[in-house]
Amino acid sequence: MLADIEKFIYNDKIYSKCSASDKAMIDTCLHGVRQQLETFKDAYRQVQEEIALLKRENKALADDNEMKCDEIAKLKAENRELRGGRR
């Protein structure tokens, strides 16, 4: 999309008619936009990495929770056996 905007702006019919100060302002603005896009892309990548990490951590916690639930069930069964089947 930015490439389309740049094509439109730098079209000889438009850009060439601008004064030197206007050209400088256009160039500066587009440079700033490019930098902001890169910043947003980097931030998006970092967020995606953080999401992936949190998903892995969540999976590990869920697996750990499942193991603990299984262990509790085994301990309850053993407890019932030791009490002779009474609750």
PDB file of C-alpha atoms in Angstrom:
ATOM      1  CA  MET A   1       0.000   0.000   0.000  1.00  0.00           C
ATOM      2  CA  LEU A   2       2.813   2.409   0.828  1.00  0.00           C
ATOM      3  CA  ALA A   3       4.413   1.510  -2.493  1.00  0.00           C
ATOM      4  CA  ASP A   4       1.210   2.563  -4.263  1.00  0.00           C
ATOM      5  CA  ILE A   5       1.197   5.875  -2.402  1.00  0.00           C
ATOM      6  CA  GLU A   6       4.845   6.459  -3.270  1.00  0.00           C
ATOM      7  CA  LYS A   7       4.155   5.643  -6.922  1.00  0.00           C
ATOM      8  CA  PHE A   8       1.334   8.168  -6.941  1.00  0.00           C
ATOM      9  CA  ILE A   9       3.373  10.884  -5.217  1.00  0.00           C
ATOM     10  CA  TYR A  10       6.548  10.358  -7.191  1.00  0.00           C
ATOM     11  CA  ASN A  11       4.642  10.270 -10.475  1.00  0.00           C
ATOM     12  CA  ASP A  12       6.349  12.842 -12.690  1.00  0.00           C
ATOM     13  CA  LYS A  13       3.100  14.751 -13.080  1.00  0.00           C
ATOM     14  CA  ILE A  14       2.867  15.461  -9.364  1.00  0.00           C
ATOM     15  CA  TYR A  15       6.272  15.359  -7.703  1.00  0.00           C
ATOM     16  CA  SER A  16       8.084  17.203 -10.458  1.00  0.00           C
ATOM     17  CA  LYS A  17       5.701  20.159 -10.089  1.00  0.00           C
ATOM     18  CA  CYS A  18       6.495  20.581  -6.394  1.00  0.00           C
ATOM     19  CA  SER A  19       8.916  23.129  -5.060  1.00  0.00           C
ATOM     20  CA  ALA A  20      12.177  21.939  -3.529  1.00  0.00           C
ATOM     21  CA  SER A  21      10.868  22.569  -0.007  1.00  0.00           C
ATOM     22  CA  ASP A  22       7.669  20.620  -0.760  1.00  0.00           C
ATOM     23  CA  LYS A  23       9.736  17.752  -2.171  1.00  0.00           C
ATOM     24  CA  ALA A  24      11.885  17.759   0.950  1.00  0.00           C
ATOM     25  CA  MET A  25       8.779  17.690   3.161  1.00  0.00           C
ATOM     26  CA  ILE A  26       7.267  14.839   1.124  1.00  0.00           C
ATOM     27  CA  ASP A  27      10.503  12.863   1.298  1.00  0.00           C
ATOM     28  CA  THR A  28      10.795  13.457   5.045  1.00  0.00           C
ATOM     29  CA  CYS A  29       7.186  12.445   5.682  1.00  0.00           C
ATOM     30  CA  LEU A  30       7.494   9.270   3.634  1.00  0.00           C
ATOM     31  CA  HIS A  31      10.739   8.406   5.386  1.00  0.00           C
ATOM     32  CA  GLY A  32       8.958   8.825   8.730  1.00  0.00           C
ATOM     33  CA  VAL A  33       6.096   6.628   7.564  1.00  0.00           C
ATOM     34  CA  ARG A  34       8.559   3.931   6.448  1.00  0.00           C
ATOM     35  CA  GLN A  35      10.272   4.060   9.850  1.00  0.00           C
ATOM     36  CA  GLN A  36       6.933   3.813  11.662  1.00  0.00           C
ATOM     37  CA  LEU A  37       5.953   0.814   9.541  1.00  0.00           C
ATOM     38  CA  GLU A  38       9.194  -0.929  10.430  1.00  0.00           C
ATOM     39  CA  THR A  39       8.630  -0.128  14.103  1.00  0.00           C
ATOM     40  CA  PHE A  40       5.107  -1.569  13.942  1.00  0.00           C
ATOM     41  CA  LYS A  41       6.366  -4.659  12.093  1.00  0.00           C
ATOM     42  CA  ASP A  42       9.002  -5.233  14.772  1.00  0.00           C
ATOM     43  CA  ALA A  43       6.460  -4.743  17.548  1.00  0.00           C
ATOM     44  CA  TYR A  44       4.060  -7.150  15.811  1.00  0.00           C
ATOM     45  CA  ARG A  45       6.812  -9.785  15.527  1.00  0.00           C
ATOM     46  CA  GLN A  46       7.653  -9.352  19.205  1.00  0.00           C
ATOM     47  CA  VAL A  47       4.008  -9.726  20.182  1.00  0.00           C
ATOM     48  CA  GLN A  48       3.688 -12.848  18.024  1.00  0.00           C
ATOM     49  CA  GLU A  49       6.770 -14.311  19.730  1.00  0.00           C
ATOM     50  CA  GLU A  50       5.341 -13.464  23.151  1.00  0.00           C
ATOM     51  CA  ILE A  51       2.021 -15.092  22.227  1.00  0.00           C
ATOM     52  CA  ALA A  52       3.837 -18.241  21.099  1.00  0.00           C
ATOM     53  CA  LEU A  53       5.796 -18.304  24.362  1.00  0.00           C
ATOM     54  CA  LEU A  54       2.633 -17.836  26.431  1.00  0.00           C
ATOM     55  CA  LYS A  55       0.906 -20.627  24.504  1.00  0.00           C
ATOM     56  CA  ARG A  56       3.821 -22.970  25.248  1.00  0.00           C
ATOM     57  CA  GLU A  57       3.765 -21.965  28.920  1.00  0.00           C
ATOM     58  CA  ASN A  58       0.000 -22.446  29.054  1.00  0.00           C
ATOM     59  CA  LYS A  59       0.322 -25.916  27.497  1.00  0.00           C
ATOM     60  CA  ALA A  60       3.019 -26.835  30.014  1.00  0.00           C
ATOM     61  CA  LEU A  61       0.837 -25.642  32.901  1.00  0.00           C
ATOM     62  CA  ALA A  62      -2.174 -27.529  31.545  1.00  0.00           C
ATOM     63  CA  ASP A  63      -0.099 -30.709  31.229  1.00  0.00           C
ATOM     64  CA  ASP A  64       1.213 -30.226  34.767  1.00  0.00           C
ATOM     65  CA  ASN A  65      -2.322 -29.648  36.039  1.00  0.00           C
ATOM     66  CA  GLU A  66      -3.516 -32.822  34.306  1.00  0.00           C
ATOM     67  CA  MET A  67      -0.685 -34.812  35.910  1.00  0.00           C
ATOM     68  CA  LYS A  68      -1.588 -33.431  39.335  1.00  0.00           C
ATOM     69  CA  CYS A  69      -5.268 -34.273  38.829  1.00  0.00           C
ATOM     70  CA  ASP A  70      -4.306 -37.826  37.873  1.00  0.00           C
ATOM     71  CA  GLU A  71      -2.078 -38.084  40.943  1.00  0.00           C
ATOM     72  CA  ILE A  72      -4.896 -36.793  43.193  1.00  0.00           C
ATOM     73  CA  ALA A  73      -7.274 -39.377  41.725  1.00  0.00           C
ATOM     74  CA  LYS A  74      -4.732 -42.143  42.422  1.00  0.00           C
ATOM     75  CA  LEU A  75      -4.217 -40.911  45.984  1.00  0.00           C
ATOM     76  CA  LYS A  76      -7.973 -40.805  46.587  1.00  0.00           C
ATOM     77  CA  ALA A  77      -8.299 -44.378  45.293  1.00  0.00           C
ATOM     78  CA  GLU A  78      -5.456 -45.516  47.559  1.00  0.00           C
ATOM     79  CA  ASN A  79      -7.048 -43.717  50.497  1.00  0.00           C
ATOM     80  CA  ARG A  80     -10.363 -45.499  49.873  1.00  0.00           C
ATOM     81  CA  GLU A  81      -8.565 -48.845  49.743  1.00  0.00           C
ATOM     82  CA  LEU A  82      -6.715 -48.141  52.971  1.00  0.00           C
ATOM     83  CA  ARG A  83      -9.968 -47.203  54.710  1.00  0.00           C
ATOM     84  CA  GLY A  84     -11.501 -50.435  53.544  1.00  0.00           C
ATOM     85  CA  GLY A  85     -13.736 -48.932  50.950  1.00  0.00           C
ATOM     86  CA  ARG A  86     -15.443 -46.471  53.339  1.00  0.00           C
ATOM     87  CA  ARG A  87     -15.549 -42.784  52.683  1.00  0.00           C
TER      88      ARG A  87
END
